Short mmCIF file of C-alpha atoms in Angstrom, two decimals:
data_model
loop_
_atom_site.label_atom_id
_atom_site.label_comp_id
_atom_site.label_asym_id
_atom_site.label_seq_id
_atom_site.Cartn_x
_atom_site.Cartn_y
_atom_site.Cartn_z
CA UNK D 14 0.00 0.00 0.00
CA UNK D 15 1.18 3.56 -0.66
CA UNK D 16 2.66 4.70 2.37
CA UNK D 17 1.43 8.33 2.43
CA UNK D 18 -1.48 7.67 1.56
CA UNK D 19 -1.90 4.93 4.43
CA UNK D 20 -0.15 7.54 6.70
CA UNK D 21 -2.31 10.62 5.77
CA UNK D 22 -5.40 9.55 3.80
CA UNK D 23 -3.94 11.08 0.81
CA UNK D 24 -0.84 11.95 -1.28
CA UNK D 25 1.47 14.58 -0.04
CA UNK D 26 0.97 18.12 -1.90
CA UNK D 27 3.67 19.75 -3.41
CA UNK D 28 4.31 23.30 -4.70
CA UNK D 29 7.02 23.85 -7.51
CA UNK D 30 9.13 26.79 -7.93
CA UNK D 31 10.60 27.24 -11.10
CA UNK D 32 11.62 24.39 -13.71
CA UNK D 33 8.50 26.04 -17.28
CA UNK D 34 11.98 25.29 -19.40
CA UNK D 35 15.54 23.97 -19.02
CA UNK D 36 16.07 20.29 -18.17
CA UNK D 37 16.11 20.09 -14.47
CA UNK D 38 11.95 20.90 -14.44
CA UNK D 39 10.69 17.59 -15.78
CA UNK D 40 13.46 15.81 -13.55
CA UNK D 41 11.78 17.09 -10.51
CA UNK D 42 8.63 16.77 -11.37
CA UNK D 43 8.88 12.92 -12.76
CA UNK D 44 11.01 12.34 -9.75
CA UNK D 45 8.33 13.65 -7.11
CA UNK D 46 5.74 11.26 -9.21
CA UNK D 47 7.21 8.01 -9.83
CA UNK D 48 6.57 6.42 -6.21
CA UNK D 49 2.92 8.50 -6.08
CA UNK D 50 3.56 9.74 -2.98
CA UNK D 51 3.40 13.45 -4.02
CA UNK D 52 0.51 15.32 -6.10
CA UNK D 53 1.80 18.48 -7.84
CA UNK D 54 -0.83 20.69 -6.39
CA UNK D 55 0.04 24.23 -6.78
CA UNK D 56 3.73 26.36 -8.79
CA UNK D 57 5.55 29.11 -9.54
CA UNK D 58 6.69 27.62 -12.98
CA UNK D 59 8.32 30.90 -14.02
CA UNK D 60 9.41 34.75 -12.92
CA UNK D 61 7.52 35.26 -16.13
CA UNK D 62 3.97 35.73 -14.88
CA UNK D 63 2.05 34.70 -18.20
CA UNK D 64 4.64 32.55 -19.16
CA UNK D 65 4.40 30.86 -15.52
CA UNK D 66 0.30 30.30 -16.41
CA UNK D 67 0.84 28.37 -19.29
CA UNK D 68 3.58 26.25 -17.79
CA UNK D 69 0.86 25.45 -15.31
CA UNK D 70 -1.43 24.53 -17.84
CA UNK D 71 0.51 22.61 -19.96
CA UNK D 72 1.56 20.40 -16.58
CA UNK D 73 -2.60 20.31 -15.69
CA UNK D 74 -2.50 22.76 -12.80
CA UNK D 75 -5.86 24.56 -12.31
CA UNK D 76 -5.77 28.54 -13.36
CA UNK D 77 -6.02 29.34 -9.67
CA UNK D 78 -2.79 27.38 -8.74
CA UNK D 79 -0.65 28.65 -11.26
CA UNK D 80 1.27 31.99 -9.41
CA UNK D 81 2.98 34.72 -10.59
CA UNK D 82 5.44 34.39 -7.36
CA UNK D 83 6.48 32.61 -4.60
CA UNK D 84 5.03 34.81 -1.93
CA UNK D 85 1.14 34.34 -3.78
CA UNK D 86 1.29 31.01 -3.95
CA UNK D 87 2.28 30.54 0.21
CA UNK D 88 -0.52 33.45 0.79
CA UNK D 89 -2.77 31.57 -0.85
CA UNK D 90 -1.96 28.40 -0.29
CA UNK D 91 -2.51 28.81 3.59
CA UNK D 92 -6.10 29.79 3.12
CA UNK D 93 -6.83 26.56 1.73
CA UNK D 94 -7.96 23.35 2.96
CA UNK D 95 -6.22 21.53 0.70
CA UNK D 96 -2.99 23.81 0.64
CA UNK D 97 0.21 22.67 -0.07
CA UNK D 98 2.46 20.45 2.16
CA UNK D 99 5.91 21.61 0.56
CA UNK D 100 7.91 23.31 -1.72
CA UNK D 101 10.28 22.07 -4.64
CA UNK D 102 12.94 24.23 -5.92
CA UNK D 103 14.45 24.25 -9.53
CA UNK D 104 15.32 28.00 -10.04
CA UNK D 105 18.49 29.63 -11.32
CA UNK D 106 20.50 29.22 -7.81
CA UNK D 107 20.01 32.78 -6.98
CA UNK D 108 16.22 32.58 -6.35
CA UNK D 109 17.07 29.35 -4.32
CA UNK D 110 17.35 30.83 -0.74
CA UNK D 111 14.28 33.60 -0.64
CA UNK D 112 12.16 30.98 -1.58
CA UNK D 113 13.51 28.63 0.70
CA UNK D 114 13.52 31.05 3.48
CA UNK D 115 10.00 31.71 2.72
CA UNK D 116 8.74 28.49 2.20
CA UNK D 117 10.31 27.47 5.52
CA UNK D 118 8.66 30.84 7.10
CA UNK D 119 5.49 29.56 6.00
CA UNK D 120 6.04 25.97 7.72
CA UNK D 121 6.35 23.99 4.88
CA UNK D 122 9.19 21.43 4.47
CA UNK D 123 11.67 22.14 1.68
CA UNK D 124 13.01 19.97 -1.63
CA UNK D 125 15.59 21.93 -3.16
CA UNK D 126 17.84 21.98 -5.88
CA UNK D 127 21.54 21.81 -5.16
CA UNK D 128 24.00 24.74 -5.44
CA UNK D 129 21.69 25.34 -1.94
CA UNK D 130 22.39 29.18 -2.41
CA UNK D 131 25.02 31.66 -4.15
CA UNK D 132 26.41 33.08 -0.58
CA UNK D 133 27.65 31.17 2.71
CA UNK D 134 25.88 33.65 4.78
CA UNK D 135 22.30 32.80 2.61
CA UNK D 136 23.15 29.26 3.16
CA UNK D 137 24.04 29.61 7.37
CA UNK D 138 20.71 31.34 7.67
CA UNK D 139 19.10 27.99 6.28
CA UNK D 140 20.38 25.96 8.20
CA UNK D 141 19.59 27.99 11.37
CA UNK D 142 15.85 28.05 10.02
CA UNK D 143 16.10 24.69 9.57
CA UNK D 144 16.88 23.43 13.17
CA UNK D 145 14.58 26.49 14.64
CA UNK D 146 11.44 24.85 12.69
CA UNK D 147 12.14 20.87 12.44
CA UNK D 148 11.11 21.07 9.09
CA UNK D 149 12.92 18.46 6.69
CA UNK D 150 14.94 20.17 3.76
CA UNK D 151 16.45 17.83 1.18
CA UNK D 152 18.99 19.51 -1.09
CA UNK D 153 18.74 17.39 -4.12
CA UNK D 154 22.95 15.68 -4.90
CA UNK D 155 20.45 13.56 -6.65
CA UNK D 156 24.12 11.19 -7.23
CA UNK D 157 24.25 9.95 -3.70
CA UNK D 158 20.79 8.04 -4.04
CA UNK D 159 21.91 5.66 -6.53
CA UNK D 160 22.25 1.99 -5.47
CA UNK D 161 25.29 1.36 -5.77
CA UNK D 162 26.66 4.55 -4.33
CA UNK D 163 24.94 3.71 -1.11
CA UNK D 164 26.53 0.47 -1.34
CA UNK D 165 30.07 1.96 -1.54
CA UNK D 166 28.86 4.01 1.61
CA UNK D 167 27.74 1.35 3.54
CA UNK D 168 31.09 -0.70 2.83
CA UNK D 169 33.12 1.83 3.93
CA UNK D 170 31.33 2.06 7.18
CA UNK D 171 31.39 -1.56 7.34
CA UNK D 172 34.92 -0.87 7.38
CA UNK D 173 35.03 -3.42 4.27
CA UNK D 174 38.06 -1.52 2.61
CA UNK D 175 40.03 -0.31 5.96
CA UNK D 176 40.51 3.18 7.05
CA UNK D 177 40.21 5.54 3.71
CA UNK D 178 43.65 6.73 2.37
CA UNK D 179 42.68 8.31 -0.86
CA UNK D 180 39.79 9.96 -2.32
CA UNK D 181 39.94 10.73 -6.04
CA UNK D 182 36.79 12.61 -8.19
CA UNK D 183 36.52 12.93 -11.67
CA UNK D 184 33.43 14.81 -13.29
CA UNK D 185 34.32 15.47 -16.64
CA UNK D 186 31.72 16.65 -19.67
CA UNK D 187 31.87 17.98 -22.97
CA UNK D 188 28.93 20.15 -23.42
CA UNK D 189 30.41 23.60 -23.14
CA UNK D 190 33.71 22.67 -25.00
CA UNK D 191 32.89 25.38 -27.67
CA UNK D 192 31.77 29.04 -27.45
CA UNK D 193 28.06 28.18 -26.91
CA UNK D 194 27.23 31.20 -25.27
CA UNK D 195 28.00 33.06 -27.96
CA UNK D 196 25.14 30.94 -30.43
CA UNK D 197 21.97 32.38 -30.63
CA UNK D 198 19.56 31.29 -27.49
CA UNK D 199 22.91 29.94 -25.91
CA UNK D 200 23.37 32.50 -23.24
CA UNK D 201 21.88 30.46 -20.24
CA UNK D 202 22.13 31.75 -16.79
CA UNK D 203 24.77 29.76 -15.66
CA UNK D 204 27.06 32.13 -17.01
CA UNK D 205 26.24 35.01 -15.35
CA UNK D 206 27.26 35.04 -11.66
CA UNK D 207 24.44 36.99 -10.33
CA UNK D 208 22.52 34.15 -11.14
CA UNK D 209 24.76 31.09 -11.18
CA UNK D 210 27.41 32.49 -8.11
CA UNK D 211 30.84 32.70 -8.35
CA UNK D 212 31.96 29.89 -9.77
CA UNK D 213 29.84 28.02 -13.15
CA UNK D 214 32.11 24.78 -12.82
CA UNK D 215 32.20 24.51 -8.92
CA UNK D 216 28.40 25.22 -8.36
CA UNK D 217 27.28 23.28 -11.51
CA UNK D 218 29.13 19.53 -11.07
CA UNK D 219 31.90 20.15 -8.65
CA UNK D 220 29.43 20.54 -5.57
CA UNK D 221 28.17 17.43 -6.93
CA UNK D 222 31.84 15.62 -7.27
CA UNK D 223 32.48 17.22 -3.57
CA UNK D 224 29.60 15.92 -1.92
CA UNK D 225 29.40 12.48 -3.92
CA UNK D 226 33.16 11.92 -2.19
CA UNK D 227 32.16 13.29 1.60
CA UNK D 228 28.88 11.04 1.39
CA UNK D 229 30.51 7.81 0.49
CA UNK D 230 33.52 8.57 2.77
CA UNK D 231 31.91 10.23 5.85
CA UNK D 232 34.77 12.56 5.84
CA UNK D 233 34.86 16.71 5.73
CA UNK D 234 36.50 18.35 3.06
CA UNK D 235 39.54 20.40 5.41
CA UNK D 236 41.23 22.23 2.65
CA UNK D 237 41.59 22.20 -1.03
CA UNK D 238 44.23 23.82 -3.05
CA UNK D 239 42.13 24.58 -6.76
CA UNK D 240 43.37 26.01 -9.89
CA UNK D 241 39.73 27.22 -11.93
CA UNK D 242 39.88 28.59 -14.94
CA UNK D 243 38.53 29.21 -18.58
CA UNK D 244 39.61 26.74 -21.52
CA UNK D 245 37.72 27.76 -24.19
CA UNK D 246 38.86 31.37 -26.29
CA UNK D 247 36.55 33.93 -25.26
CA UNK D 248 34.72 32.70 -22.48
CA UNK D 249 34.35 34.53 -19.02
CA UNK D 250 32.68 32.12 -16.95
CA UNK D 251 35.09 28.94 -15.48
CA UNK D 252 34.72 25.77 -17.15
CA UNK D 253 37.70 24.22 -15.62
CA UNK D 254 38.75 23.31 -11.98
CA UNK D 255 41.68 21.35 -10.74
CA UNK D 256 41.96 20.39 -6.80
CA UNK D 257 43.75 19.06 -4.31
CA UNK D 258 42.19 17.88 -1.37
CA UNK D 259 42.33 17.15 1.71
CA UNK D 260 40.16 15.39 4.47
CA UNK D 261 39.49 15.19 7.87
CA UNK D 262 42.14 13.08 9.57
CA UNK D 263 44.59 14.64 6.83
CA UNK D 264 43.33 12.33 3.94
CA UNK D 265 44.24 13.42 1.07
CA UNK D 266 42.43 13.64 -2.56
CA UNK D 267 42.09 14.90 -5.87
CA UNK D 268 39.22 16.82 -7.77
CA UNK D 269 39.07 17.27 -11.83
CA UNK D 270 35.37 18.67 -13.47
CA UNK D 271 35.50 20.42 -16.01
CA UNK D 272 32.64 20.81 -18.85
CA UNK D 273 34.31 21.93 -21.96
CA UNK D 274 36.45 18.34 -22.62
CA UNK D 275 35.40 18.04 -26.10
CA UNK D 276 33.48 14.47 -26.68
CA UNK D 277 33.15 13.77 -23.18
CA UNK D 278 29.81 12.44 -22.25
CA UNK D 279 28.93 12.66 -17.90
CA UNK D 280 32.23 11.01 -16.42
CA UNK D 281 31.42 11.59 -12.64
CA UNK D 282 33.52 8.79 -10.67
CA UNK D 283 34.74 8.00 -7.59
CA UNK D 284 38.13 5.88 -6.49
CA UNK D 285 38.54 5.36 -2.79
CA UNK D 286 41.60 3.46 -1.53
CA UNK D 287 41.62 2.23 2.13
CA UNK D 288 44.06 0.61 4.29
CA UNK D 289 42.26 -3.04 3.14
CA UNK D 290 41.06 -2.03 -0.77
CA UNK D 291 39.75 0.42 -3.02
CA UNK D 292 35.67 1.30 -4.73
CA UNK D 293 35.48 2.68 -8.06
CA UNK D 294 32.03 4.06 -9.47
CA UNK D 295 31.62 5.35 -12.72
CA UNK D 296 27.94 7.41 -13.21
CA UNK D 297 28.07 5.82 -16.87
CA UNK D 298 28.31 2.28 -15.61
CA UNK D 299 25.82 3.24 -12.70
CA UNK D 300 24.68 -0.72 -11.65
CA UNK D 301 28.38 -1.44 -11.12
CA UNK D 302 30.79 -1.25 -8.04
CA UNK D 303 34.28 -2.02 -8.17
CA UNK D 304 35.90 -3.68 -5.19
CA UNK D 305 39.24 -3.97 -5.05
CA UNK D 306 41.02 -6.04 -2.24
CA UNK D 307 44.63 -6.19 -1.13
CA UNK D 308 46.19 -9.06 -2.11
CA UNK D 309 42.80 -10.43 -3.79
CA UNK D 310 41.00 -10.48 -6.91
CA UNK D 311 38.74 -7.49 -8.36
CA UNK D 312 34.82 -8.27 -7.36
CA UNK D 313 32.24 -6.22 -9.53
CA UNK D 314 29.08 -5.78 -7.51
CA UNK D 315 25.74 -5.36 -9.30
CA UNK D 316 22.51 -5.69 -7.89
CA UNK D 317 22.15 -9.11 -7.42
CA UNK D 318 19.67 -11.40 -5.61
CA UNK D 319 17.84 -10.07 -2.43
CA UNK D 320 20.05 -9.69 0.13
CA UNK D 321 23.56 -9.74 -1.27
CA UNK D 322 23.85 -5.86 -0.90
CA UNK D 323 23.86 -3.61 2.33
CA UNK D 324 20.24 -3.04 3.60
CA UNK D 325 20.86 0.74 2.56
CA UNK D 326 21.34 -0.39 -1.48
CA UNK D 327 18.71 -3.12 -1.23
CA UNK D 328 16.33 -0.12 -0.42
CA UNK D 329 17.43 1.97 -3.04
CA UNK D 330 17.16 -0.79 -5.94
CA UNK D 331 13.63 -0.52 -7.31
CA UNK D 332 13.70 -3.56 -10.54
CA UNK D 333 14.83 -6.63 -9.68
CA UNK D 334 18.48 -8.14 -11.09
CA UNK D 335 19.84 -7.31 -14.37
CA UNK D 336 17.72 -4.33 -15.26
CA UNK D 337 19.22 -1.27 -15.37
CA UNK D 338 18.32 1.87 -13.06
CA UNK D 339 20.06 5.30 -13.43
CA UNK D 340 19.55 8.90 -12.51
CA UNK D 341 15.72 9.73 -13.32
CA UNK D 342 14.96 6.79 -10.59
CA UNK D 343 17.48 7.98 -8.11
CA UNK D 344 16.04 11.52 -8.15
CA UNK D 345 13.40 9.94 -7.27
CA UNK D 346 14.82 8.23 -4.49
CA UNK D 347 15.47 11.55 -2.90
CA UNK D 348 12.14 12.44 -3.02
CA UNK D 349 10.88 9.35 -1.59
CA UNK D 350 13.00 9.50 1.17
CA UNK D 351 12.07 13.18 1.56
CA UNK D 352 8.63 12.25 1.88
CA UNK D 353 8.76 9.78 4.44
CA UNK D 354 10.45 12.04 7.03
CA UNK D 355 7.80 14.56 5.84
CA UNK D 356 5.67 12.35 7.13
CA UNK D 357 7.50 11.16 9.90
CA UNK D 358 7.56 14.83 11.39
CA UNK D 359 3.61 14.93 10.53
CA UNK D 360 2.40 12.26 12.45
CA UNK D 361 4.86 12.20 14.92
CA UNK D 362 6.48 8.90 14.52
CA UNK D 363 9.96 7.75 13.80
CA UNK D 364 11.01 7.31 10.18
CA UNK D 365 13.12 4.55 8.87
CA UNK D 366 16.88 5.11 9.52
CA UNK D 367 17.83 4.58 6.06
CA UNK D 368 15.29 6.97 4.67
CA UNK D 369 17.43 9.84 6.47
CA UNK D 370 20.05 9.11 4.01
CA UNK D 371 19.15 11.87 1.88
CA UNK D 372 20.91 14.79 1.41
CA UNK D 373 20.29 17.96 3.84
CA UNK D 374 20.21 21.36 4.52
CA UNK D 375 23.69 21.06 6.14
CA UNK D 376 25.38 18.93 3.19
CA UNK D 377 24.17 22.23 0.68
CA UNK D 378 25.84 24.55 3.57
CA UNK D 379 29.21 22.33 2.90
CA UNK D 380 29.07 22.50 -0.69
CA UNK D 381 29.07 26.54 -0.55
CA UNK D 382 31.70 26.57 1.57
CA UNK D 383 33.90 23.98 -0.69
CA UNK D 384 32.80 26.46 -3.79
CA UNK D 385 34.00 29.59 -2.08
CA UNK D 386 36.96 28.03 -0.72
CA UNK D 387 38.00 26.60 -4.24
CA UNK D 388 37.55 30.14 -5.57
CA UNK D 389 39.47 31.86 -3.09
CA UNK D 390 42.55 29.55 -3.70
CA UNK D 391 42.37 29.65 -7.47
CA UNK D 392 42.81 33.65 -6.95
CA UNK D 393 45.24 33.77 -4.09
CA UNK D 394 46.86 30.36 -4.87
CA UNK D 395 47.39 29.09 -1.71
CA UNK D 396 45.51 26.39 0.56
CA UNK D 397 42.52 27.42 1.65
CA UNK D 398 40.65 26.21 5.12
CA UNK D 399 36.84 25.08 4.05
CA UNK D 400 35.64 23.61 7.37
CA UNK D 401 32.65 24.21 8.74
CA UNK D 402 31.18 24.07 12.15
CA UNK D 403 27.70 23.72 12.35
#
């Protein structure tokens, strides 16, 4: 039976902010159906007003639910019976924190796309709303809900490869490897800072490598030393960054994302080496997990029979052995588990451990700092502290 629905009598509701064009929209809003545990009740599909109204129309929301902004939609969405329950983000990252703040103001728990906001001081403020209210806030590293990511996280807890000695990510695309902001319709707002923050490459994958390598590890990112830059001849916004890392207990690592690697594809990986082994993920390969032992034989894990993975994978896999899964289901992973400690908080009762897996408010808070850190060492070129205390 659907769990909301036995919970609550009914679906969750959800409010959308942003996502009439662009590809991230349709993620969300697949994502948040696939399990049918949310109902898309109520947007803000654009900062376009008229434009927003037929985005709302074209997705079957009535006339009345379709707003011209954020603050409408909680004003009216309060006054009615069958308001809203929470609020997705998919806006350029600058809108992300005022409607966060405001959805969080109004009580509502928060899905929200990840850079969390352009500024530390936006994203500290979150946080502190977020443990004032006991809301739940998901910020969406959609990467860490794949299967066989939370397998490699589970291991390493497990302490199956030892105490971790290396940490190596690799996000590497092609898509911007010519002047495509200079084509006609090609200037998208992730190269303009006041809308994307101060860093395109950082913000856009390499908060996603960063956070893919703390997640699997349970380590902090302590420092990184980052050269960023521009590879292609003419553009202004950074489609290159090189790192060096290092982790709590003085681990050290390596970072390379860049988007403008002409005929890459995705190439987001992890290789962790511990004192006993090694995993290797590769987001192309998704179903696969390279184990590496020392003095053994290389294992490749896939999703095999029931049971033969960590509890936390099992509950990610959704098809049974040798079919595929990839990143529209784990998306949708994220929202699952966001729902259940929605409803968790609602009724008062405790949610299933591994359904807290999900990214949070606090992991969006790290991946600012990490952005502004790498920034401030490609400029100064020195090591630069990104720890956080929160």
């Amino acid at each position: 039976m659907n769990p909301v629905i036995q919970a609550l009598g009914r679906r969750l509701r959800l409010g959308v902010v942003g996502g009439s064009h662009g590809f991230i929209g349709p993620v969300h809003r697949t994502a948040a159906r696939l399990d049918d545990l949310f109902e898309i009740a109520a947007g803000v599909l654009s900062s376009d007003p008229e434009r927003g109204r037929a985005a709302g129309a074209a997705i079957g929301l009535p006339a009345d639910r379709a707003y011209p902004t954020v603050e409408a939609m909680l004003a009216a969405e309060r006054q009615r019976p069958d308001g809203i329950d929470a609020v997705a983000i998919m806006t350029p990252n600058a809108l992300h924190y005022s409607a966060a703040m405001a959805a969080l103001d109004a009580g509502l728990d928060v899905i929200c796309d990840k850079p969390l906001t352009t500024s530390l001081a936006d994203a500290l403020a979150l946080v502190a709303k977020v443990r004032e209210t006991g809301l739940v806030f998901c910020t969406t590293y959609n990467y860490s809900a794949y299967p066989m990511v939370r397998q490699a996280r589970a291991m390493v807890r497990a302490g199956e490869i030892g105490e971790v000695r290396q940490v190596h990510l690799t996000y590497v695309q092609g898509h911007n490897a010519s002047l495509v902001e200079a084509e006609p319709g090609g200037k998208a707002w992730r190269f303009d800072p006041t809308q994307a923050g101060a860093s395109l490459i950082l913000g856009d994958i390499g908060s996603h490598a960063h956070h893919l390598g703390a997640y699997v590890t349970g380590l902090e990112l302590q420092a990184v030393m980052a050269e960023v830059a521009a590879t292609v001849l003419g553009r202004t916004a950074d489609d290159y960054a090189g790192l060096l890392l290092r982790w709590s207990g003085g681990v050290p690592g390596t970072m390379w994302v860049t988007n403008a690697a002409a005929g890459a594809e995705h190439g987001l990986a992890f290789r962790i080496f511990g004192s006993k082994g090694g995993l290797e993920w590769h987001q192309e390969h998704p179903n696969e997990l390279r184990h590496r032992r020392l003095g053994g034989f290389e294992q490749v894990l896939t999703k095999r029979l029931h049971g033969a993975l960590h509890p936390a994978a099992e509950r990610a896999a959704r098809v049974e052995i040798g079919h595929p899964e990839g990143y529209q289901e784990a998306f949708a992973t994220l929202y699952r588990d966001a729902a259940e400690a929605i409803v968790a908080r609602r009724t008062g009762r405790a949610p299933d451990p591994l359904a807290l897996d999900f990214p949070t408010v606090e992991d969006g808070a790290r991946g600012i700092r990490f952005i502004e850190a790498g920034v401030e060492s490609a400029r100064t070129g020195r090591w630069v502290d990104c720890r956080l205390e929160l």
